[in-house]
Amino acid sequence: MKHKFIILALGLGFLASSCNDLDLVPLSEASTENWYSSEEELLMAANEFYKIGYWNKMNQGLLEQATDNFTYRNVNRCNLLDGTVNGDGGTENWYPVEQWQSNYKCITMANTFLEKSERAEKAGVSEKILNQYRGEAYFTRACKYAVLVSFFGDVVWLDKNIYIEEAFQKGRTPKKEIIPLIYQDFDKAISMLPVSYTGNSTQRFTKGAALAMKARFALYMGDWELAAESAKACMNLQAYQLHPDFSDLFLMNTKNSIESILVFPRSVQYNILYDATATKNELPRNAGGYGSYAPSWDLLASFLCTDGLPIDESPLFDPHNPFKNRDPRCTATIVEFGTRHCSFDFDPHPDALKVMNYKTGKMVTNQDTRANAQYTSFNALLWKKGIDDSWVDNKQKVESDYIEIRYAEVLLTYAEAMIELNKIDESVLEAINSVRARAYGVKSSETDKYPAVTARDQKSLRQTVRLERRVEFAKEGLRYMDLIRWKLATKALNTKNYGILYPADILRDKVTSKGLWFWPTTPQIDEDGIADFSAMEKEGLIQVLSQRKWDERQYLWPIPTSEIIINENMKQNPGY
């Protein structure tokens, strides 16, 4: 039983050494005893680092569900929002267990590769090839430990193969000791990996990816100097640019964008697809989906108006037409009412009982209003980002690239780190403005065509860059760690999740018949960008769907219970 737990939790089956001296390996066949001895074998082994499952387990939709950007009907989709997460695993608590297991398995492969690749060196494989693949292993190990430290704090540090018996004695290494080791691995990767590849290797790990991921980790750890330095080095490579069209960047037909720094391709041909459950839940019901995964009202409220002001300050904002005069990323992220989406008009109004089906040219029953379909979006919103007709045309088989990190994040990482250092100069404003201007489809120098950032005081710019990250990276999985590192989870995740009144007769009586659709009034926005809908709630004009409950202990996740049971030296995080 002990062996079973260790193999599941740390993947140490890969690390265990043989306990006998019998040599039964045919020299003419590949095995663990003679593998890693040629360039071809190194390539095949290194390809294991690119399995998408090791990278997207806790990003994009899955981790977004643990934030105030997301809603799922009238429940909290993730138990992190119920304050009930623990290390026991299972359907409700898979977040920490899956994260622990997946990352250690990948670390195990990297360690094995680094040890065994000496065989290829002895066999005469060129130093250039060896360095590239070793760089990929160092990069993988650095990224996976960066994730573990970010979620769990102190973790078990393994940089070589060990015996099972030794594994049972391993305790957690202090986070402060692991962080420099992670930076060292990133630095080795940076020195070994090329800036770019040619031919069929264009999507392998690069120097830019190592710099970008190092910058992200340094930002998460509050190492501002290092974050700014690494982000700037990535920018100086001049290997990346912002994709011209923000909306187009995330679509299924966009491959290998100039903005993508670390990307993992999906493929219908090889049955590597966007999560089928998410696909079904994000598509509108009119198009054959469920319309149940939705952006929250909190997120809709966060986009600035075109004058650069929040909705509770801008004279341009109309709560009855909340998509008008907003940052273009608003309608690129959330489906605007009355617009065509997945071949149908999208209109959740209770009186919109029929809508146009553009494929048939006929009016059909509107399944995206709760007046007709009880279980469509409870807050009347749907995700737009990355979703278009191709999802339906391709029979819900979605092969959009999985983007782990893109150039816009590097720019905003640089800006945030420099702001925290209070080293605010033109380069900081340019980094923010270039991202914002792209959303408007203009150059950053065309300041009369978008609300350019001009303030230079630290407090104001800190709020600006935090908001910019939220609206730029919505649905990409970055919001959770931002709330953790900014210590805003306590505020943002102890809020109510709101939606429209139900049934439709009540909504008509209290809201639409009085001209109060969509929002009866304008929610207030505090200095941290958190929306307050309580006034509308008190008047009985909106409905509470769920209550987010954040437990302070969750700033660190629990160590999986199986690890605690089998190893007396493995101590649990506080509060679990």
Tab-separated table of C-alpha atoms in Angstrom, residues 66 78-86 93 150-152 480-481 484 487 489 493-494 549-558 573-576:
chain	number	residue	atom	x	y	z
A	66	ALA	CA	-12.125	29.323	-8.629
A	78	CYS	CA	-15.183	24.798	-7.357
A	79	ASN	CA	-15.017	23.974	-3.654
A	80	LEU	CA	-12.281	26.567	-3.215
A	81	LEU	CA	-15.181	29.018	-3.372
A	82	ASP	CA	-17.010	27.127	-0.633
A	83	GLY	CA	-13.982	27.202	1.667
A	84	THR	CA	-14.108	23.402	1.905
A	85	VAL	CA	-11.053	22.271	-0.059
A	86	ASN	CA	-8.995	19.518	1.582
A	93	ASN	CA	-11.163	17.841	-3.859
A	150	SER	CA	3.014	28.827	-5.763
A	151	PHE	CA	0.144	26.614	-4.587
A	152	PHE	CA	1.614	24.618	-1.694
A	480	TYR	CA	-6.654	33.088	-9.307
A	481	MET	CA	-2.939	33.516	-8.638
A	484	ILE	CA	-3.602	35.114	-4.099
A	487	LYS	CA	-3.912	39.121	-1.001
A	489	ALA	CA	-8.855	36.666	-2.329
A	493	LEU	CA	-13.882	35.654	-3.001
A	494	ASN	CA	-16.138	36.471	-0.072
A	549	LYS	CA	-16.785	31.763	0.944
A	550	TRP	CA	-13.037	32.128	1.127
A	551	ASP	CA	-11.129	30.474	3.957
A	552	GLU	CA	-7.818	32.169	4.825
A	553	ARG	CA	-6.053	28.816	5.018
A	554	GLN	CA	-6.547	28.427	1.249
A	555	TYR	CA	-3.801	30.908	0.441
A	556	LEU	CA	-1.854	27.638	0.563
A	557	TRP	CA	-3.406	24.401	-0.645
A	558	PRO	CA	-3.408	21.243	1.496
A	573	ASN	CA	-0.198	23.176	5.823
A	574	PRO	CA	-1.882	25.175	8.625
A	575	GLY	CA	-5.637	24.882	9.027
A	576	TYR	CA	-6.158	21.531	7.274
